[in-house]
Amino acid sequence: MKEVKKSKKIEPIFESTTLWDFPTQNYGDMPHGDNKFNGVTPAFVIWNLLQRYTKECDLVVDPMCGSGTTIDVAKELGRKVIGYDIAPYRQDIIQNDARHIPLEHDSVDFVFVDSPYSDNVKYSDHPSCIGKISCEREEFFDELEKVAKEIHRILKHGKVMAWLIGDHWRKNTGYIPVGFKVYNMLCRHFEPVDVICVVRRNQTSNTGIWHKRAREFNFYLRGFKYLFIMQKPNREEP
């Protein structure tokens, strides 16, 4: 009889530094999102953000919800949650373009967004998907700023949003500092609270052949993402 190995349950750690390194996408016994989804968000990231910046019954919104990780973590922690996506992956995600969020002004307690950081991954077949625009074009950042303005509009004063994004490198383009550009854009609308470095694991380029190419052809594989934590100011804008 074949022996069935029991998987070791991983519990989330309440992070105390600005370096977050998670060995797996998920924690606990239940799935949070789909770890097979292109660009899936680590559930540990959302768990930590909700622990620190929200309380029970707060309204959490994810305007680019992907495979639904934010919904699963928020519900588990007793938060109200709305997940939108331009191409919904499952039934509890509402079809909507993040550049026009159908919510009232100043009505949301926390927003999380894990946006495309170029056209390097196929996020969806929807013709208006921002993930179809290359970060080599300024249009990419213009469209992301429309999302940031909507997040600012729906977020309550004094509340916090978090934006996860990575940089870009390709042989034909070289390095494009997507994270720095997005950070500068966000600072036009929010006040910075902190920046977290989230270690990237399990990406398709984390293989021996890609590490060999990086050393041979003198480039770096992307090893981390930025997590920008920003606050909508308490004061009224002039």
XYZ file of C-alpha atoms in Angstrom, residues 40-232:
193
model
C -0.933 34.939 -8.519
C -0.475 37.057 -5.387
C 1.137 35.433 -2.332
C -1.623 35.027 0.254
C 0.873 35.912 3.004
C 1.171 39.457 1.585
C -2.536 40.172 1.857
C -2.802 38.466 5.268
C -0.077 40.737 6.651
C -1.572 43.899 5.171
C -5.050 43.170 6.518
C -3.677 42.336 9.961
C -1.898 45.669 10.159
C -4.205 48.115 8.376
C -7.769 46.801 8.831
C -10.124 45.454 11.480
C -13.134 43.132 11.381
C -16.022 44.324 9.161
C -13.849 46.875 7.332
C -14.477 47.012 3.576
C -11.542 45.755 1.502
C -11.451 46.225 -2.300
C -9.181 44.630 -4.904
C -9.777 46.235 -8.329
C -7.527 43.715 -10.162
C -8.459 40.589 -8.248
C -6.848 37.932 -10.459
C -7.617 34.483 -9.061
C -9.326 35.884 -5.935
C -6.602 35.669 -3.277
C -7.730 38.931 -1.647
C -11.333 37.706 -1.414
C -10.335 34.441 0.259
C -7.993 36.018 2.812
C -10.352 38.907 3.640
C -13.344 36.640 4.231
C -11.269 34.350 6.424
C -10.310 37.350 8.572
C -13.895 38.635 8.881
C -13.538 41.621 6.534
C -16.120 42.672 3.972
C -14.576 42.391 0.531
C -15.271 43.223 -3.116
C -13.067 41.808 -5.865
C -13.193 43.163 -9.403
C -11.349 42.096 -12.517
C -11.632 42.938 -16.187
C -11.670 39.192 -16.897
C -13.162 37.413 -13.840
C -11.497 34.119 -13.014
C -14.373 32.812 -10.883
C -18.007 33.638 -10.050
C -17.511 35.768 -6.930
C -15.288 38.241 -8.833
C -17.231 41.117 -10.439
C -16.404 42.032 -14.030
C -15.143 45.607 -14.065
C -12.362 47.801 -15.431
C -10.168 49.121 -12.581
C -10.095 52.543 -14.253
C -13.784 53.032 -13.354
C -14.637 51.472 -9.974
C -18.425 51.495 -9.285
C -18.231 52.613 -5.640
C -19.034 55.841 -3.791
C -16.394 58.422 -2.881
C -14.653 57.888 0.483
C -16.373 54.537 1.109
C -13.571 51.955 1.364
C -11.259 51.080 4.284
C -8.415 49.385 2.409
C -7.429 48.726 -1.208
C -4.933 46.153 -2.439
C -3.784 45.959 -6.047
C -1.323 43.584 -7.727
C -1.221 45.165 -11.176
C 0.486 44.081 -14.405
C 4.015 45.403 -14.716
C 4.167 45.145 -18.507
C 2.900 42.790 -21.185
C 5.329 40.051 -20.073
C 2.539 37.757 -18.833
C -0.756 36.876 -20.481
C -3.226 38.125 -17.895
C -6.382 37.828 -20.001
C -7.846 37.956 -23.493
C -9.853 41.104 -22.763
C -8.948 43.776 -25.380
C -8.819 46.560 -22.736
C -6.541 44.681 -20.321
C -3.696 46.962 -19.167
C -1.479 43.883 -19.194
C -1.520 44.033 -22.992
C 0.430 47.337 -22.939
C 4.236 47.238 -22.742
C 5.923 49.244 -19.991
C 8.175 50.587 -22.758
C 5.280 52.903 -23.595
C 4.223 55.839 -21.403
C 0.631 54.802 -22.101
C 1.166 51.913 -19.681
C 1.877 54.283 -16.775
C -0.908 56.671 -17.842
C -3.419 53.828 -17.586
C -2.092 52.737 -14.179
C -2.476 56.327 -12.965
C -6.172 56.187 -13.880
C -6.433 53.182 -11.533
C -4.577 55.096 -8.793
C -6.970 58.050 -9.111
C -9.953 55.736 -8.733
C -8.424 54.122 -5.654
C -7.852 57.588 -4.195
C -11.469 58.548 -4.916
C -13.068 55.522 -3.194
C -10.670 55.300 -0.226
C -11.681 56.987 3.039
C -9.432 59.804 4.268
C -6.655 58.507 6.490
C -6.984 54.965 5.127
C -4.291 52.946 3.392
C -3.764 51.204 0.053
C -1.007 48.814 -1.030
C 0.342 48.301 -4.570
C 2.503 45.287 -5.486
C 4.656 45.609 -8.613
C 7.970 44.478 -10.102
C 10.572 45.865 -12.492
C 11.199 44.836 -16.099
C 14.240 43.573 -17.979
C 14.406 42.201 -21.490
C 17.345 41.725 -23.855
C 15.847 44.092 -26.420
C 14.757 46.794 -23.930
C 17.241 46.524 -21.079
C 16.145 47.538 -17.595
C 12.981 49.572 -17.060
C 12.421 50.732 -13.455
C 8.681 50.109 -13.408
C 8.588 50.166 -9.611
C 10.238 53.583 -9.304
C 7.942 55.020 -11.964
C 4.834 53.684 -10.223
C 6.093 54.944 -6.846
C 6.572 58.450 -8.245
C 3.110 58.308 -9.783
C 1.511 57.188 -6.499
C 3.216 60.023 -4.613
C 1.215 62.487 -6.708
C -1.966 61.169 -5.053
C -0.990 59.611 -1.721
C 1.455 60.018 1.145
C 4.020 57.188 1.433
C 3.758 55.019 4.551
C 6.482 52.466 3.769
C 8.043 50.279 1.086
C 8.305 46.504 1.507
C 10.639 44.243 -0.471
C 8.774 41.004 -1.305
C 11.091 38.192 -2.403
C 9.985 36.514 -5.617
C 9.831 32.730 -5.625
C 8.485 30.056 -7.936
C 8.527 32.285 -11.037
C 9.161 30.538 -14.362
C 12.656 32.057 -14.681
C 13.808 30.547 -11.362
C 15.501 27.613 -13.091
C 19.084 26.513 -13.628
C 19.120 27.450 -17.295
C 17.938 31.024 -16.566
C 20.518 31.489 -13.806
C 23.188 30.264 -16.258
C 22.007 32.715 -18.921
C 21.959 35.604 -16.418
C 25.625 34.991 -15.549
C 26.695 34.326 -19.142
C 24.968 37.321 -20.716
C 25.468 39.740 -17.810
C 21.953 40.508 -16.603
C 20.020 39.946 -13.383
C 16.881 37.894 -12.908
C 14.178 39.774 -11.051
C 14.508 38.700 -7.396
C 11.907 40.879 -5.656
C 8.811 43.003 -6.016
C 8.012 46.339 -4.424
C 5.054 46.632 -2.091
C 4.203 50.335 -1.828
C 2.048 51.228 1.173
C 0.389 54.608 0.705
C -2.130 56.652 2.676
C -4.876 58.986 1.524
